[in-house]
mmCIF file of C-alpha atoms in Angstrom:
data_model
loop_
_atom_site.group_PDB
_atom_site.id
_atom_site.type_symbol
_atom_site.label_atom_id
_atom_site.label_comp_id
_atom_site.label_asym_id
_atom_site.label_seq_id
_atom_site.Cartn_x
_atom_site.Cartn_y
_atom_site.Cartn_z
ATOM 1 C CA ARG A 244 119.429 118.660 99.548
ATOM 2 C CA HIS A 245 121.453 120.414 102.507
ATOM 3 C CA GLN A 246 119.269 119.484 105.160
ATOM 4 C CA LEU A 247 119.466 115.630 104.019
ATOM 5 C CA ALA A 248 123.484 115.943 103.541
ATOM 6 C CA LEU A 249 122.827 114.646 100.027
ATOM 7 C CA SER A 250 125.681 114.546 97.567
ATOM 8 C CA PRO A 251 124.580 115.417 94.136
ATOM 9 C CA ASP A 252 124.097 111.983 92.742
ATOM 10 C CA ASP A 253 122.298 110.840 95.943
ATOM 11 C CA GLU A 254 119.826 113.594 95.363
ATOM 12 C CA GLN A 255 119.374 112.725 91.429
ATOM 13 C CA ALA A 256 118.980 109.271 92.542
ATOM 14 C CA MET A 257 116.487 109.952 95.267
ATOM 15 C CA PHE A 258 114.232 112.489 92.682
ATOM 16 C CA ALA A 259 114.448 109.607 90.441
ATOM 17 C CA ALA A 260 112.973 107.068 92.378
ATOM 18 C CA LEU A 261 110.295 109.385 93.586
ATOM 19 C CA ALA A 262 109.373 110.049 90.084
ATOM 20 C CA ARG A 263 109.302 106.278 89.179
ATOM 21 C CA PRO A 264 105.576 104.809 88.906
ATOM 22 C CA LEU A 265 104.246 102.571 91.427
ATOM 23 C CA PRO A 266 103.889 99.044 90.384
ATOM 24 C CA VAL A 267 100.283 97.728 90.103
ATOM 25 C CA THR A 268 99.513 95.511 93.335
ATOM 26 C CA PHE A 269 96.752 93.440 94.256
ATOM 27 C CA ARG A 270 95.609 90.913 97.074
ATOM 28 C CA LEU A 271 93.035 87.875 97.223
ATOM 29 C CA VAL A 272 90.157 88.506 99.385
ATOM 30 C CA GLY A 273 89.584 86.274 102.340
ATOM 31 C CA ALA A 274 93.628 85.345 102.708
ATOM 32 C CA LEU A 275 93.557 87.259 106.194
ATOM 33 C CA SER A 276 90.652 85.010 107.646
ATOM 34 C CA GLU A 277 91.381 82.571 110.212
ATOM 35 C CA GLY A 278 91.431 78.918 108.687
ATOM 36 C CA PHE A 279 91.875 80.377 105.068
ATOM 37 C CA PRO A 280 92.437 77.345 102.607
ATOM 38 C CA ALA A 281 95.999 78.007 101.327
ATOM 39 C CA GLU A 282 95.433 76.025 97.988
ATOM 40 C CA GLU A 283 93.250 79.193 96.765
ATOM 41 C CA VAL A 284 96.550 80.826 96.524
ATOM 42 C CA THR A 285 98.027 77.949 94.613
ATOM 43 C CA GLN A 286 95.086 78.127 92.211
ATOM 44 C CA LEU A 287 95.329 81.817 91.612
ATOM 45 C CA ASP A 288 99.220 81.360 90.831
ATOM 46 C CA ALA A 289 98.388 78.983 88.235
ATOM 47 C CA GLN A 290 95.579 81.236 86.705
ATOM 48 C CA LEU A 291 98.118 84.069 86.880
ATOM 49 C CA ALA A 292 100.694 81.965 84.907
ATOM 50 C CA ALA A 293 97.957 81.105 82.409
ATOM 51 C CA SER A 294 96.971 84.492 81.801
ATOM 52 C CA LEU A 295 100.428 85.793 81.191
ATOM 53 C CA ARG A 296 101.322 82.824 78.934
ATOM 54 C CA SER A 297 98.114 83.761 76.785
ATOM 55 C CA THR A 298 99.903 87.156 76.310
ATOM 56 C CA HIS A 299 102.222 87.810 73.508
ATOM 57 C CA GLY A 300 105.947 87.900 74.639
ATOM 58 C CA ALA A 301 104.988 86.628 77.976
ATOM 59 C CA SER A 302 107.486 83.976 79.342
ATOM 60 C CA GLN A 303 106.236 82.941 82.899
ATOM 61 C CA GLU A 304 106.251 79.179 83.113
ATOM 62 C CA GLU A 305 103.789 76.991 84.051
ATOM 63 C CA GLY A 306 104.110 76.412 88.236
ATOM 64 C CA GLU A 307 106.376 79.335 88.568
ATOM 65 C CA ARG A 308 105.360 81.506 91.088
ATOM 66 C CA ALA A 309 107.496 84.560 90.651
ATOM 67 C CA VAL A 310 109.776 86.054 87.855
ATOM 68 C CA GLN A 311 111.531 88.724 88.582
ATOM 69 C CA ALA A 312 111.747 91.723 86.376
ATOM 70 C CA PRO A 313 112.374 95.384 86.812
ATOM 71 C CA VAL A 314 109.206 97.863 86.787
ATOM 72 C CA ASP A 315 110.663 99.415 83.765
ATOM 73 C CA SER A 316 111.933 96.860 81.979
ATOM 74 C CA ASP A 317 110.116 95.434 78.884
ATOM 75 C CA GLU A 318 109.561 91.983 80.615
ATOM 76 C CA MET A 319 106.239 91.047 81.734
ATOM 77 C CA SER A 320 106.100 89.368 85.034
ATOM 78 C CA VAL A 321 104.034 88.737 88.348
ATOM 79 C CA THR A 322 105.824 88.732 91.535
ATOM 80 C CA ASN A 323 104.426 87.052 94.642
ATOM 81 C CA LEU A 324 104.611 89.148 97.986
ATOM 82 C CA GLU A 325 105.765 86.450 100.016
ATOM 83 C CA TRP A 326 105.701 88.981 102.947
ATOM 84 C CA TYR A 327 101.873 88.842 102.881
ATOM 85 C CA PRO A 328 99.995 86.130 104.644
ATOM 86 C CA HIS A 329 99.679 82.928 102.883
ATOM 87 C CA GLY A 330 101.268 84.778 100.043
ATOM 88 C CA ALA A 331 98.207 86.059 98.806
ATOM 89 C CA ALA A 332 99.436 89.331 97.537
ATOM 90 C CA TRP A 333 101.290 89.980 93.971
ATOM 91 C CA GLN A 334 103.211 92.855 92.241
ATOM 92 C CA LEU A 335 102.431 93.236 88.490
ATOM 93 C CA ASN A 336 105.831 94.193 86.806
ATOM 94 C CA VAL A 337 104.387 95.390 83.336
ATOM 95 C CA PRO A 338 105.256 98.608 81.595
ATOM 96 C CA LYS A 339 102.292 100.882 81.025
ATOM 97 C CA LYS A 340 103.408 101.079 77.302
ATOM 98 C CA ARG A 341 102.695 97.236 77.422
ATOM 99 C CA LEU A 342 99.582 97.025 79.749
ATOM 100 C CA LYS A 343 97.330 97.663 77.108
ATOM 101 C CA GLU A 344 98.722 94.879 74.950
ATOM 102 C CA SER A 345 98.726 92.295 77.819
ATOM 103 C CA ARG A 346 94.806 91.358 77.161
ATOM 104 C CA GLY A 347 94.936 87.850 78.653
ATOM 105 C CA LEU A 348 96.237 89.358 81.861
ATOM 106 C CA GLN A 349 94.131 92.299 82.047
ATOM 107 C CA ALA A 350 91.061 90.557 81.352
ATOM 108 C CA PHE A 351 91.682 88.270 84.094
ATOM 109 C CA LEU A 352 92.401 90.924 86.381
ATOM 110 C CA LEU A 353 89.147 92.890 85.392
ATOM 111 C CA ARG A 354 87.124 89.833 86.007
ATOM 112 C CA GLU A 355 88.414 88.923 89.392
ATOM 113 C CA VAL A 356 88.424 92.417 90.727
ATOM 114 C CA ALA A 357 84.757 92.759 89.255
ATOM 115 C CA VAL A 358 83.652 89.615 91.012
ATOM 116 C CA GLY A 359 85.489 90.531 94.496
ATOM 117 C CA THR A 360 87.997 88.146 94.359
ATOM 118 C CA LEU A 361 90.801 90.247 94.133
ATOM 119 C CA VAL A 362 91.427 93.803 95.431
ATOM 120 C CA ARG A 363 93.983 96.233 93.881
ATOM 121 C CA MET A 364 95.369 97.965 96.613
ATOM 122 C CA GLU A 365 99.012 99.779 96.997
ATOM 123 C CA MET A 366 101.501 97.644 98.848
ATOM 124 C CA VAL A 367 102.103 99.986 101.517
ATOM 125 C CA SER A 368 98.601 100.230 102.344
ATOM 126 C CA MET A 369 98.372 96.389 102.834
ATOM 127 C CA ILE A 370 100.715 96.653 106.048
ATOM 128 C CA PRO A 371 98.844 98.744 108.532
ATOM 129 C CA ALA A 372 95.952 96.051 109.103
ATOM 130 C CA ILE A 373 98.482 93.157 109.267
ATOM 131 C CA ALA A 374 100.809 95.065 111.671
ATOM 132 C CA LEU A 375 97.692 95.738 113.873
ATOM 133 C CA GLY A 376 97.073 91.916 114.538
ATOM 134 C CA VAL A 377 93.440 92.029 114.862
ATOM 135 C CA LEU A 378 92.026 88.623 115.789
ATOM 136 C CA PRO A 379 88.397 86.901 115.316
ATOM 137 C CA GLY A 380 86.016 88.694 118.272
ATOM 138 C CA ASP A 381 88.060 91.911 118.195
ATOM 139 C CA LEU A 382 85.865 95.228 117.511
ATOM 140 C CA VAL A 383 88.117 97.692 115.609
ATOM 141 C CA LEU A 384 87.203 101.535 114.866
ATOM 142 C CA ASP A 385 88.486 102.548 111.544
ATOM 143 C CA LEU A 386 88.187 106.325 110.862
ATOM 144 C CA CYS A 387 88.935 108.122 107.663
ATOM 145 C CA ALA A 388 88.495 104.475 106.197
ATOM 146 C CA ALA A 389 87.373 105.507 102.428
ATOM 147 C CA PRO A 390 87.754 104.198 99.993
ATOM 148 C CA GLY A 391 87.802 101.012 102.139
ATOM 149 C CA SER A 392 90.508 98.820 101.362
ATOM 150 C CA LYS A 393 92.005 98.536 104.625
ATOM 151 C CA THR A 394 88.335 98.078 105.919
ATOM 152 C CA GLY A 395 88.222 95.089 103.968
ATOM 153 C CA GLN A 396 91.331 93.738 105.538
ATOM 154 C CA LEU A 397 89.929 94.229 109.039
ATOM 155 C CA LEU A 398 86.757 92.593 108.207
ATOM 156 C CA GLU A 399 88.461 89.700 107.138
ATOM 157 C CA MET A 400 90.552 89.259 110.243
ATOM 158 C CA VAL A 401 87.523 89.710 112.892
ATOM 159 C CA VAL A 402 85.661 86.804 111.494
ATOM 160 C CA PRO A 403 86.659 83.183 110.713
ATOM 161 C CA SER A 404 87.023 82.225 107.056
ATOM 162 C CA ARG A 405 84.086 80.189 105.431
ATOM 163 C CA ALA A 406 85.578 77.364 106.080
ATOM 164 C CA LEU A 407 85.255 77.729 109.996
ATOM 165 C CA GLN A 408 82.050 79.487 110.002
ATOM 166 C CA GLY A 409 79.819 76.137 110.615
ATOM 167 C CA ALA A 410 82.096 75.306 113.318
ATOM 168 C CA ALA A 411 82.020 78.591 114.926
ATOM 169 C CA ALA A 412 78.345 79.381 114.467
ATOM 170 C CA GLY A 413 77.389 79.082 118.171
ATOM 171 C CA ASP A 414 80.637 81.002 119.423
ATOM 172 C CA SER A 415 79.556 84.661 119.088
ATOM 173 C CA ALA A 416 82.906 85.603 120.732
ATOM 174 C CA ARG A 417 84.357 84.227 117.388
ATOM 175 C CA TYR A 418 82.619 87.090 115.465
ATOM 176 C CA GLY A 419 84.016 90.642 115.833
ATOM 177 C CA ALA A 420 83.059 93.771 114.224
ATOM 178 C CA VAL A 421 84.481 96.949 112.295
ATOM 179 C CA VAL A 422 83.033 100.508 112.905
ATOM 180 C CA ALA A 423 84.184 102.463 109.813
ATOM 181 C CA ASN A 424 83.540 105.807 108.759
ATOM 182 C CA ASP A 425 84.884 108.745 106.816
ATOM 183 C CA PRO A 426 84.051 112.790 106.612
ATOM 184 C CA ASP A 427 83.664 112.650 102.970
ATOM 185 C CA ILE A 428 80.410 111.511 101.886
ATOM 186 C CA LYS A 429 81.185 110.723 98.627
ATOM 187 C CA ARG A 430 84.291 108.598 99.437
ATOM 188 C CA GLY A 431 82.179 107.108 102.471
ATOM 189 C CA ARG A 432 79.734 105.947 99.767
ATOM 190 C CA MET A 433 82.434 103.894 97.896
ATOM 191 C CA MET A 434 83.616 102.361 100.988
ATOM 192 C CA ILE A 435 79.918 101.052 101.570
ATOM 193 C CA HIS A 436 79.897 99.651 98.344
ATOM 194 C CA ARG A 437 83.075 97.818 98.794
ATOM 195 C CA ALA A 438 82.054 96.658 102.161
ATOM 196 C CA LYS A 439 78.876 95.136 100.643
ATOM 197 C CA ALA A 440 80.936 93.475 98.220
ATOM 198 C CA LEU A 441 82.439 91.166 101.221
ATOM 199 C CA CYS A 442 79.186 89.794 102.117
ATOM 200 C CA SER A 443 80.403 90.477 105.953
#
């Protein structure tokens, strides 16, 4: 407190913020690829809204992208992270005590993560790859890369989207690569498993 020159009230507020659980955030796989079809985000928005409506007590309306609600409130909502490219990332505002009750939403998220459509990822971890500004054709070295969430983002960015891959088939310069490694063998295996799911 003395080093930061905090008042007792500020110190209390700071520790309260540090103790607050991080919200669940997730992103749509493929949204960072060149030529990504933005309509996929609209479709997922509709599916998220439907899964909330199927949960008892949810109030999200059809076609509504974001219903703001404090993380520690009793209201359930999904907030779109508009700063993410194409708005293809979301924050789940559901208190832990109600998460198990939200069967429709939980089942939807588990299914989409299992098939590789969505990736659960902390919000702050989504930023580095975007800030790096990787382009199709770039070669990227990713060290201490496990469990591979940011590696997945980089893989999306160095190749064109599926929609453009036909047009770019003869242009090898449009296809980059990511060299990723990790000193922890067990975590490295997890990274390999995640990378295989991208079919890159």
